Backbone as JSON, one array per atom type, in Angstrom:
{
  "sequence": "CVPDAASGQKKAGDVAFSAMAGTVFEGEVYIGGDIDVDVDTESGLILRAQADRYVSPFFIVGAYLNYIGIETEGGAEATILTTGLTLKAPIALSPTMELRVGIGFGYQTTDVDVDGVDDVTGFDLAPVSELAIQISNTTTALFTLSGFSQPVGGNDDVEVEWAPILFLAGGFEFSP",
  "N": [[63.37, 102.21, 227.7], [65.89, 102.83, 230.07], [65.64, 105.16, 232.64], [67.8, 107.98, 233.38], [69.61, 107.76, 236.34], [70.04, 109.95, 238.06], [68.39, 112.1, 237.12], [66.0, 110.97, 236.29], [65.26, 111.05, 233.68], [65.43, 110.06, 230.2], [68.49, 109.41, 228.43], [70.57, 110.94, 225.93], [71.31, 108.89, 223.23], [70.24, 106.54, 224.29], [68.6, 103.54, 223.38], [65.85, 101.64, 222.0], [63.84, 98.79, 221.27], [60.86, 97.61, 219.83], [57.83, 95.63, 219.7], [54.56, 95.26, 218.51], [51.04, 94.5, 218.44], [47.77, 94.82, 217.05], [44.57, 96.38, 216.36], [43.14, 97.65, 213.38], [41.12, 100.37, 212.65], [37.98, 101.02, 210.93], [37.97, 102.58, 207.67], [38.3, 104.88, 204.87], [39.01, 104.73, 201.45], [40.17, 106.49, 198.67], [39.85, 106.04, 195.24], [41.07, 107.01, 192.22], [41.32, 108.27, 188.83], [40.72, 106.58, 185.87], [38.46, 105.57, 187.02], [36.35, 106.8, 189.62], [35.98, 106.62, 192.79], [34.97, 106.05, 196.19], [36.05, 103.79, 198.6], [35.03, 101.82, 201.26], [36.77, 100.55, 204.1], [37.09, 97.66, 206.14], [37.58, 96.82, 209.65], [40.82, 95.66, 210.72], [43.96, 93.88, 211.04], [47.02, 94.85, 212.6], [50.52, 94.55, 212.68], [53.39, 95.65, 214.23], [56.72, 96.76, 214.25], [59.41, 98.46, 215.77], [62.22, 100.68, 216.12], [63.84, 102.85, 218.3], [65.71, 105.81, 219.03], [66.97, 107.91, 221.46], [67.7, 111.15, 220.84], [68.01, 113.29, 222.4], [66.93, 114.0, 225.77], [64.46, 114.96, 225.09], [63.74, 114.38, 222.49], [63.11, 111.98, 220.02], [64.26, 109.8, 217.52], [63.2, 107.47, 215.15], [62.65, 104.23, 213.56], [60.3, 102.34, 211.67], [58.25, 99.44, 210.96], [55.41, 98.35, 209.44], [52.92, 95.86, 209.18], [49.95, 95.4, 207.69], [46.73, 94.12, 207.53], [43.75, 94.29, 205.82], [40.26, 94.41, 204.86], [38.06, 95.19, 202.18], [34.83, 96.8, 201.71], [33.65, 95.39, 199.63], [34.7, 92.89, 199.86], [37.3, 92.41, 199.0], [40.66, 91.63, 199.78], [43.38, 93.34, 201.31], [46.84, 93.9, 201.69], [49.08, 95.79, 203.44], [52.3, 97.01, 203.49], [54.58, 98.82, 205.25], [57.41, 100.88, 205.56], [59.32, 103.14, 207.48], [60.26, 106.35, 208.95], [60.28, 107.91, 212.18], [59.58, 110.84, 214.11], [59.59, 111.89, 217.32], [58.33, 113.37, 220.35], [58.99, 112.95, 223.67], [56.97, 113.07, 226.58], [57.21, 113.37, 229.91], [55.2, 111.75, 232.25], [55.29, 110.63, 234.7], [57.85, 109.23, 236.87], [58.05, 106.68, 235.71], [56.48, 106.62, 233.48], [55.62, 107.75, 230.23], [54.33, 109.94, 227.69], [54.39, 109.84, 224.24], [54.51, 111.79, 221.43], [54.18, 112.44, 217.95], [55.27, 112.26, 214.52], [55.16, 110.21, 211.62], [56.94, 109.23, 208.67], [56.64, 107.48, 205.76], [57.18, 104.81, 203.33], [55.0, 102.95, 201.46], [53.67, 99.82, 200.33], [50.93, 98.4, 198.79], [49.22, 95.46, 198.43], [46.63, 94.25, 196.64], [44.13, 91.85, 196.67], [42.89, 91.26, 194.06], [42.13, 90.21, 190.86], [44.04, 91.34, 188.11], [44.68, 93.81, 189.2], [47.28, 95.94, 189.85], [50.02, 96.22, 192.23], [49.96, 98.86, 194.64], [51.71, 101.8, 195.38], [52.89, 104.22, 197.77], [53.11, 107.29, 199.71], [53.39, 107.47, 203.17], [51.99, 109.34, 205.67], [52.0, 109.73, 208.95], [50.25, 110.12, 211.94], [51.45, 109.93, 215.29], [51.03, 108.55, 218.48], [51.95, 107.48, 221.64], [51.84, 105.56, 224.64], [54.01, 104.9, 227.14], [54.93, 102.63, 229.6], [57.09, 101.93, 232.04], [58.15, 98.78, 233.11], [60.22, 97.29, 234.05], [63.84, 97.46, 234.4], [64.66, 97.0, 231.79], [62.41, 96.59, 230.25], [59.41, 97.79, 228.82], [55.97, 98.47, 228.83], [54.01, 99.13, 226.02], [51.7, 101.19, 224.45], [49.71, 102.22, 221.73], [47.86, 104.69, 220.02], [47.47, 105.44, 216.97], [48.0, 106.28, 213.51], [47.76, 105.64, 209.93], [48.32, 106.85, 206.66], [47.74, 107.79, 203.22], [48.49, 110.23, 201.45], [49.44, 110.63, 198.92], [49.71, 108.53, 196.16], [49.51, 105.43, 194.28], [49.2, 103.51, 191.23], [50.2, 102.58, 187.87], [47.71, 102.76, 186.72], [45.7, 103.91, 188.39], [44.99, 106.46, 190.9], [45.53, 106.17, 194.36], [44.45, 107.01, 197.45], [44.28, 107.99, 200.91], [42.91, 109.39, 203.91], [44.16, 109.7, 207.32], [43.9, 106.51, 208.77], [42.96, 105.12, 211.7], [44.66, 103.17, 214.25], [44.85, 100.89, 217.0], [47.12, 99.61, 219.21], [49.18, 97.34, 221.13], [52.05, 96.33, 223.04], [55.43, 95.36, 223.72], [58.41, 97.06, 224.71], [61.87, 96.88, 224.43], [64.95, 97.48, 225.99], [68.41, 97.5, 225.52]],
  "CA": [[64.66, 102.77, 228.04], [66.1, 103.04, 231.5], [65.89, 106.58, 232.9], [69.02, 108.38, 234.06], [69.38, 107.61, 237.78], [70.02, 111.24, 238.75], [67.31, 112.99, 236.71], [64.78, 110.25, 235.97], [64.99, 111.21, 232.26], [66.22, 109.28, 229.26], [69.71, 110.07, 228.02], [70.91, 110.87, 224.52], [71.96, 107.63, 222.9], [69.43, 105.39, 224.71], [67.88, 102.92, 222.27], [64.82, 100.69, 222.39], [63.23, 98.03, 220.19], [59.54, 97.2, 220.29], [56.93, 94.86, 218.84], [53.18, 95.47, 218.92], [49.96, 93.96, 217.61], [46.54, 95.52, 217.38], [43.48, 96.42, 215.41], [42.98, 98.82, 212.53], [39.71, 100.76, 212.58], [37.43, 101.21, 209.58], [38.4, 103.8, 207.0], [37.8, 105.1, 203.52], [40.08, 104.88, 200.47], [39.76, 107.1, 197.41], [40.49, 105.49, 194.04], [40.81, 107.94, 191.14], [41.88, 107.96, 187.52], [39.61, 106.25, 184.99], [37.3, 105.43, 187.9], [36.36, 107.79, 190.69], [35.14, 105.95, 193.77], [35.42, 105.9, 197.57], [35.84, 102.41, 199.04], [35.13, 101.66, 202.71], [37.55, 99.41, 204.57], [36.67, 97.07, 207.41], [38.67, 96.76, 210.62], [41.79, 94.63, 210.37], [45.07, 93.56, 211.93], [48.32, 95.5, 212.39], [51.7, 94.11, 213.4], [54.32, 96.78, 214.11], [58.03, 96.68, 214.9], [60.08, 99.75, 215.66], [63.45, 100.94, 216.86], [63.9, 104.27, 218.64], [66.94, 106.31, 219.65], [66.83, 109.23, 222.06], [68.72, 112.1, 220.43], [68.13, 114.04, 223.65], [65.8, 113.59, 226.62], [63.22, 115.55, 224.59], [63.56, 114.13, 221.06], [63.37, 110.6, 219.63], [64.22, 109.46, 216.1], [62.99, 106.03, 215.07], [62.3, 103.56, 212.31], [59.2, 101.41, 211.92], [57.78, 98.51, 209.93], [54.01, 97.95, 209.68], [52.24, 94.89, 208.34], [48.53, 95.67, 207.92], [45.8, 93.33, 206.73], [42.38, 94.81, 205.89], [39.33, 93.95, 203.84], [37.18, 96.26, 201.72], [33.4, 96.5, 201.8], [33.31, 94.43, 198.59], [35.3, 91.6, 200.16], [38.69, 92.3, 198.55], [41.65, 91.72, 200.86], [44.55, 94.15, 201.0], [47.96, 93.83, 202.62], [49.89, 97.0, 203.34], [53.61, 96.9, 204.13], [55.12, 100.18, 205.34], [58.66, 101.15, 206.27], [59.43, 104.58, 207.6], [60.99, 107.03, 210.03], [59.44, 108.69, 213.08], [60.12, 111.9, 214.94], [58.69, 111.91, 218.47], [58.68, 114.15, 221.55], [58.48, 112.3, 224.88], [56.49, 113.95, 227.66], [57.2, 112.58, 231.15], [53.99, 111.84, 233.06], [55.75, 110.21, 236.02], [59.19, 108.64, 236.67], [58.0, 105.42, 234.96], [55.49, 106.7, 232.41], [55.72, 108.91, 229.35], [53.52, 110.05, 226.5], [55.23, 110.21, 223.11], [53.71, 112.27, 220.31], [55.03, 112.79, 216.83], [54.82, 112.02, 213.17], [55.93, 109.23, 210.86], [57.03, 109.39, 207.23], [56.98, 106.15, 205.28], [56.91, 104.33, 201.97], [54.2, 101.74, 201.62], [53.21, 99.03, 199.19], [49.65, 97.74, 199.06], [48.89, 94.35, 197.53], [45.19, 94.02, 196.68], [43.83, 90.51, 196.18], [41.9, 91.36, 192.98], [42.76, 89.9, 189.57], [44.26, 92.45, 187.2], [45.03, 95.05, 189.9], [48.7, 96.0, 190.21], [50.34, 96.75, 193.55], [49.89, 100.3, 194.8], [52.75, 102.34, 196.27], [52.56, 105.58, 198.18], [53.75, 107.99, 200.83], [52.64, 107.38, 204.42], [52.14, 110.43, 206.62], [51.36, 109.03, 210.06], [50.26, 110.68, 213.3], [51.93, 108.95, 216.26], [50.9, 108.8, 219.92], [52.27, 106.26, 222.38], [51.94, 105.61, 226.09], [55.05, 103.95, 227.56], [54.93, 102.4, 231.05], [58.25, 101.11, 232.37], [57.82, 97.72, 234.07], [61.49, 96.84, 234.62], [64.95, 98.25, 233.87], [64.85, 96.77, 230.37], [61.14, 96.31, 229.58], [58.37, 98.81, 228.91], [54.69, 98.2, 228.15], [53.83, 100.21, 225.05], [50.37, 101.24, 223.85], [49.66, 103.29, 220.75], [46.71, 105.06, 219.22], [48.15, 106.16, 215.91], [47.33, 106.12, 212.23], [48.55, 105.58, 208.71], [47.58, 107.5, 205.59], [48.42, 107.82, 201.94], [48.04, 111.42, 200.75], [49.91, 110.53, 197.54], [50.05, 107.16, 195.8], [48.75, 104.77, 193.23], [49.99, 102.7, 190.31], [50.12, 103.14, 186.51], [46.33, 102.87, 186.27], [44.82, 104.68, 189.28], [45.49, 107.09, 192.11], [44.93, 105.58, 195.56], [44.79, 107.91, 198.55], [43.37, 107.95, 202.06], [43.2, 110.17, 205.12], [44.61, 108.77, 208.36], [43.09, 105.43, 209.31], [43.51, 104.91, 213.04], [44.84, 101.83, 214.8], [45.14, 100.76, 218.43], [48.0, 98.44, 219.35], [49.94, 97.24, 222.35], [53.14, 95.38, 223.01], [56.52, 95.6, 224.64], [59.62, 97.72, 224.25], [63.04, 96.31, 225.13], [66.16, 98.31, 225.94], [69.6, 96.71, 225.86]],
  "C": [[64.72, 102.99, 229.54], [66.38, 104.51, 231.73], [67.24, 106.79, 233.57], [68.75, 108.39, 235.57], [69.26, 108.96, 238.49], [68.77, 112.06, 238.4], [65.98, 112.29, 236.48], [64.42, 110.36, 234.49], [65.87, 110.29, 231.43], [67.44, 110.11, 228.85], [69.86, 109.99, 226.51], [71.67, 109.59, 224.27], [71.2, 106.4, 223.37], [68.66, 104.86, 223.51], [66.87, 101.92, 222.82], [64.25, 100.04, 221.14], [61.88, 97.53, 220.68], [58.8, 96.41, 219.22], [55.53, 95.02, 219.41], [52.23, 94.77, 217.95], [48.69, 94.68, 218.01], [45.53, 95.47, 216.27], [43.46, 97.75, 214.66], [41.48, 99.12, 212.46], [39.27, 100.91, 211.12], [37.91, 102.53, 209.0], [37.79, 103.9, 205.62], [38.98, 105.39, 202.61], [39.5, 105.47, 199.2], [40.55, 106.47, 196.28], [40.09, 106.4, 192.88], [41.54, 107.54, 189.88], [40.71, 107.71, 186.57], [38.32, 106.02, 185.77], [37.43, 106.48, 188.99], [35.42, 107.28, 191.77], [35.8, 105.99, 195.15], [35.07, 104.49, 198.02], [36.02, 102.36, 200.56], [35.97, 100.44, 203.05], [37.01, 98.95, 205.92], [37.84, 97.13, 208.39], [39.58, 95.59, 210.26], [42.87, 94.51, 211.43], [46.29, 94.4, 211.58], [49.36, 94.82, 213.26], [52.75, 95.19, 213.15], [55.6, 96.48, 214.88], [58.68, 98.05, 214.74], [61.35, 99.78, 216.5], [63.53, 102.44, 217.08], [65.24, 104.6, 219.28], [66.66, 107.72, 220.18], [68.0, 110.1, 221.59], [69.03, 113.02, 221.6], [67.0, 113.56, 224.54], [64.45, 114.05, 226.08], [62.94, 115.26, 223.12], [64.0, 112.71, 220.72], [63.28, 110.48, 218.12], [64.1, 107.95, 216.01], [62.73, 105.54, 213.67], [61.19, 102.56, 212.63], [58.9, 100.56, 210.7], [56.36, 98.11, 210.33], [53.61, 96.87, 208.69], [50.75, 95.03, 208.67], [47.7, 94.81, 206.98], [44.39, 93.87, 206.93], [41.55, 94.21, 204.77], [38.44, 95.12, 203.45], [35.73, 95.83, 201.85], [32.97, 95.47, 200.76], [33.94, 93.06, 198.78], [36.72, 91.41, 199.66], [39.62, 92.45, 199.75], [42.84, 92.54, 200.39], [45.58, 93.98, 202.1], [48.84, 95.04, 202.38], [51.18, 96.79, 204.12], [54.25, 98.28, 204.08], [56.44, 100.17, 206.09], [58.81, 102.66, 206.35], [60.24, 105.05, 208.78], [60.0, 107.81, 210.88], [60.26, 109.76, 213.78], [59.12, 112.06, 216.08], [59.26, 112.78, 219.59], [58.12, 113.42, 222.76], [58.09, 113.33, 225.94], [56.38, 113.09, 228.91], [55.91, 112.84, 231.92], [54.27, 111.46, 234.51], [57.16, 109.63, 235.81], [59.19, 107.36, 235.83], [57.02, 105.45, 233.79], [55.71, 107.94, 231.56], [54.76, 108.77, 228.18], [54.45, 110.49, 225.38], [54.32, 110.61, 221.96], [54.65, 112.67, 219.18], [54.39, 112.48, 215.5], [55.74, 110.99, 212.51], [55.86, 109.54, 209.37], [57.46, 108.05, 206.65], [56.69, 105.94, 203.81], [56.13, 103.05, 202.13], [53.81, 101.13, 200.29], [51.95, 98.31, 199.61], [49.42, 96.69, 197.98], [47.4, 94.07, 197.71], [44.91, 92.69, 196.0], [42.66, 90.56, 195.18], [42.64, 91.11, 191.68], [42.87, 91.15, 188.72], [44.6, 93.77, 187.87], [46.49, 94.97, 190.33], [48.87, 96.53, 191.63], [50.3, 98.28, 193.51], [51.03, 100.72, 195.73], [52.37, 103.76, 196.63], [53.35, 106.05, 199.37], [52.85, 107.91, 202.04], [53.0, 108.57, 205.3], [51.32, 110.01, 207.84], [51.42, 109.81, 211.37], [50.65, 109.58, 214.29], [51.63, 109.42, 217.68], [51.09, 107.47, 220.64], [52.27, 106.55, 223.87], [52.92, 104.52, 226.49], [55.06, 103.87, 229.08], [56.07, 101.44, 231.36], [57.87, 100.08, 233.42], [59.06, 97.05, 234.65], [62.59, 97.71, 234.02], [65.12, 98.12, 232.36], [63.55, 96.6, 229.58], [60.1, 97.39, 229.87], [57.13, 98.3, 228.2], [54.42, 99.4, 227.26], [52.45, 100.09, 224.41], [50.33, 102.41, 222.89], [48.28, 103.44, 220.15], [47.3, 105.98, 218.16], [47.39, 105.94, 214.61], [48.32, 105.94, 211.1], [47.7, 106.2, 207.61], [48.36, 107.36, 204.29], [47.91, 109.04, 201.17], [48.44, 111.43, 199.27], [50.25, 109.08, 197.26], [49.18, 106.63, 194.7], [49.63, 103.81, 192.45], [49.84, 103.3, 188.91], [48.68, 103.41, 186.07], [45.47, 103.82, 187.09], [45.61, 105.4, 190.36], [44.79, 106.41, 193.28], [45.41, 106.39, 196.75], [43.81, 107.7, 199.7], [43.89, 108.84, 203.17], [43.64, 109.2, 206.21], [43.52, 107.77, 208.78], [43.73, 105.06, 210.64], [43.7, 103.44, 213.37], [45.19, 101.93, 216.27], [45.94, 99.49, 218.6], [48.72, 98.49, 220.7], [51.03, 96.2, 222.22], [54.2, 95.77, 224.02], [57.7, 96.24, 223.94], [60.76, 97.2, 225.1], [64.24, 97.21, 224.91], [67.36, 97.46, 226.33], [70.33, 97.26, 227.07]]
}
Protein backbone atom coordinates (compact mmCIF):
# COMPACT_ATOMS: atom_id res chain seq x y z
CA CYS A 1 0.00 0.00 0.00
CA VAL A 2 1.13 3.52 -0.70
CA PRO A 3 1.48 5.60 2.46
CA ASP A 4 -0.43 8.85 2.85
CA ALA A 5 1.87 11.61 1.54
CA ALA A 6 1.30 13.89 4.55
CA SER A 7 1.62 11.38 7.40
CA GLY A 8 3.54 8.47 5.88
CA GLN A 9 0.79 6.12 7.15
CA LYS A 10 -1.67 3.94 5.30
CA LYS A 11 -5.20 5.27 4.92
CA ALA A 12 -8.50 3.59 5.66
CA GLY A 13 -9.67 1.91 2.48
CA ASP A 14 -6.19 1.10 1.11
CA VAL A 15 -6.14 -2.44 -0.31
CA ALA A 16 -3.37 -4.83 -1.27
CA PHE A 17 -3.09 -8.27 -2.87
CA SER A 18 -0.15 -10.58 -2.31
CA ALA A 19 1.30 -13.93 -3.34
CA MET A 20 3.98 -15.82 -1.43
CA ALA A 21 5.80 -19.14 -1.49
CA GLY A 22 7.85 -20.77 1.22
CA THR A 23 8.64 -23.71 3.41
CA VAL A 24 6.66 -25.38 6.17
CA PHE A 25 8.70 -26.57 9.13
CA GLU A 26 8.34 -29.99 10.75
CA GLY A 27 5.43 -30.52 13.12
CA GLU A 28 3.35 -33.06 14.97
CA VAL A 29 -0.25 -34.11 14.32
CA TYR A 30 -2.45 -35.87 16.87
CA ILE A 31 -4.85 -38.51 15.54
CA GLY A 32 -7.45 -39.70 18.05
CA GLY A 33 -10.59 -41.80 18.13
CA ASP A 34 -10.22 -45.56 17.69
CA ILE A 35 -6.47 -44.97 17.41
CA ASP A 36 -4.45 -42.64 19.58
CA VAL A 37 -1.18 -41.62 17.94
CA ASP A 38 1.08 -38.63 17.31
CA VAL A 39 2.43 -38.42 13.75
CA ASP A 40 5.48 -36.32 12.87
CA THR A 41 5.36 -34.27 9.68
CA GLU A 42 8.32 -33.41 7.48
CA SER A 43 8.99 -29.95 6.07
CA GLY A 44 6.97 -29.05 3.00
CA LEU A 45 5.78 -26.34 0.63
CA ILE A 46 3.31 -23.51 1.18
CA LEU A 47 1.76 -21.26 -1.46
CA ARG A 48 -0.24 -18.35 -0.03
CA ALA A 49 -2.43 -15.66 -1.57
CA GLN A 50 -4.06 -12.91 0.43
CA ALA A 51 -6.00 -9.68 0.15
CA ASP A 52 -5.84 -7.00 2.83
CA ARG A 53 -7.83 -3.83 3.50
CA TYR A 54 -6.78 -1.13 5.93
CA VAL A 55 -9.80 -0.34 8.10
CA SER A 56 -7.67 2.38 9.70
CA PRO A 57 -3.94 3.13 9.76
CA PHE A 58 -3.76 0.77 12.75
CA PHE A 59 -6.01 -2.16 11.77
CA ILE A 60 -6.08 -4.49 8.75
CA VAL A 61 -8.77 -7.03 7.83
CA GLY A 62 -7.84 -9.63 5.24
CA ALA A 63 -8.63 -12.90 3.55
CA TYR A 64 -6.18 -15.68 2.74
CA LEU A 65 -5.84 -18.94 0.83
CA ASN A 66 -3.12 -21.47 1.72
CA TYR A 67 -2.07 -24.50 -0.30
CA ILE A 68 0.22 -26.68 1.82
CA GLY A 69 1.93 -29.90 0.80
CA ILE A 70 3.60 -32.01 3.51
CA GLU A 71 4.68 -35.59 4.08
CA THR A 72 4.42 -37.65 7.26
CA GLU A 73 7.19 -39.68 8.84
CA GLY A 74 5.59 -42.83 7.36
CA GLY A 75 5.72 -41.43 3.83
CA ALA A 76 2.05 -40.46 3.45
CA GLU A 77 1.49 -37.23 1.55
CA ALA A 78 -1.03 -34.66 2.73
CA THR A 79 -2.42 -31.60 0.98
CA ILE A 80 -4.01 -28.90 3.13
CA LEU A 81 -6.21 -26.21 1.59
CA THR A 82 -7.19 -23.37 3.91
CA THR A 83 -9.39 -20.32 3.40
CA GLY A 84 -9.78 -17.76 6.13
CA LEU A 85 -9.84 -14.24 7.52
CA THR A 86 -7.07 -12.29 9.24
CA LEU A 87 -6.99 -9.45 11.72
CA LYS A 88 -3.66 -7.62 11.81
CA ALA A 89 -2.11 -4.58 13.49
CA PRO A 90 0.57 -2.80 11.44
CA ILE A 91 3.50 -1.32 13.34
CA ALA A 92 5.52 1.27 11.39
CA LEU A 93 9.26 0.62 11.63
CA SER A 94 10.22 3.32 9.11
CA PRO A 95 8.43 5.27 6.34
CA THR A 96 8.83 2.24 4.01
CA MET A 97 8.78 -0.69 6.42
CA GLU A 98 6.18 -2.14 8.75
CA LEU A 99 5.71 -5.17 10.96
CA ARG A 100 2.22 -6.68 10.91
CA VAL A 101 1.11 -8.98 13.71
CA GLY A 102 -2.21 -10.66 14.16
CA ILE A 103 -4.28 -13.79 13.97
CA GLY A 104 -6.03 -15.79 11.28
CA PHE A 105 -9.23 -17.84 11.49
CA GLY A 106 -9.80 -20.39 8.76
CA TYR A 107 -11.53 -23.51 7.52
CA GLN A 108 -9.24 -26.18 6.15
CA THR A 109 -9.55 -29.45 4.31
CA THR A 110 -6.76 -32.02 4.42
CA ASP A 111 -6.51 -34.71 1.76
CA VAL A 112 -4.28 -37.58 2.91
CA ASP A 113 -2.90 -39.89 0.22
CA VAL A 114 -3.73 -43.12 2.11
CA ASP A 115 -6.28 -45.66 0.87
CA GLY A 116 -9.42 -45.74 2.99
CA VAL A 117 -8.77 -42.42 4.77
CA ASP A 118 -11.45 -39.78 4.27
CA ASP A 119 -10.64 -36.08 3.96
CA VAL A 120 -10.21 -34.24 7.24
CA THR A 121 -11.77 -30.83 7.90
CA GLY A 122 -11.04 -28.45 10.72
CA PHE A 123 -10.69 -24.98 12.18
CA ASP A 124 -7.42 -23.12 11.57
CA LEU A 125 -6.24 -20.76 14.29
CA ALA A 126 -3.15 -19.08 12.86
CA PRO A 127 -0.58 -16.74 14.37
CA VAL A 128 0.46 -14.13 11.80
CA SER A 129 3.62 -12.02 11.58
CA GLU A 130 4.72 -10.21 8.43
CA LEU A 131 7.50 -7.82 7.49
CA ALA A 132 6.51 -5.48 4.65
CA ILE A 133 9.17 -3.44 2.82
CA GLN A 134 7.84 -0.97 0.26
CA ILE A 135 9.95 -1.04 -2.93
CA SER A 136 7.78 1.19 -5.14
CA ASN A 137 4.47 3.07 -5.00
CA THR A 138 2.57 -0.10 -5.89
CA THR A 139 4.88 -2.98 -4.88
CA THR A 140 5.97 -4.24 -1.48
CA ALA A 141 8.30 -7.13 -0.61
CA LEU A 142 6.53 -9.30 1.94
CA PHE A 143 8.08 -11.84 4.31
CA THR A 144 6.17 -13.91 6.84
CA LEU A 145 7.00 -16.17 9.74
CA SER A 146 3.57 -17.47 10.64
CA GLY A 147 1.79 -20.71 11.36
CA PHE A 148 -1.28 -22.83 10.86
CA SER A 149 -2.97 -25.11 13.37
CA GLN A 150 -6.02 -27.26 13.82
CA PRO A 151 -7.24 -27.20 17.43
CA VAL A 152 -10.51 -28.82 16.34
CA GLY A 153 -11.06 -31.15 13.39
CA GLY A 154 -11.30 -34.61 11.97
CA ASN A 155 -13.68 -36.77 9.98
CA ASP A 156 -16.32 -39.41 10.81
CA ASP A 157 -13.64 -41.85 11.96
CA VAL A 158 -10.96 -39.86 13.81
CA GLU A 159 -10.09 -36.57 15.44
CA VAL A 160 -7.14 -34.79 13.82
CA GLU A 161 -5.56 -31.86 15.65
CA TRP A 162 -2.26 -30.03 15.77
CA ALA A 163 -0.60 -27.10 17.49
CA PRO A 164 0.75 -24.32 15.28
CA ILE A 165 3.16 -25.57 12.63
CA LEU A 166 5.37 -22.70 11.53
CA PHE A 167 6.15 -21.62 7.99
CA LEU A 168 8.51 -19.07 6.43
CA ALA A 169 7.47 -17.49 3.14
CA GLY A 170 8.23 -14.52 0.95
CA GLY A 171 6.68 -12.80 -2.01
CA PHE A 172 5.21 -9.56 -3.23
CA GLU A 173 2.26 -7.39 -2.35
CA PHE A 174 0.60 -5.23 -5.01
CA SER A 175 -1.57 -2.17 -4.40
CA PRO A 176 -3.83 -0.79 -7.11
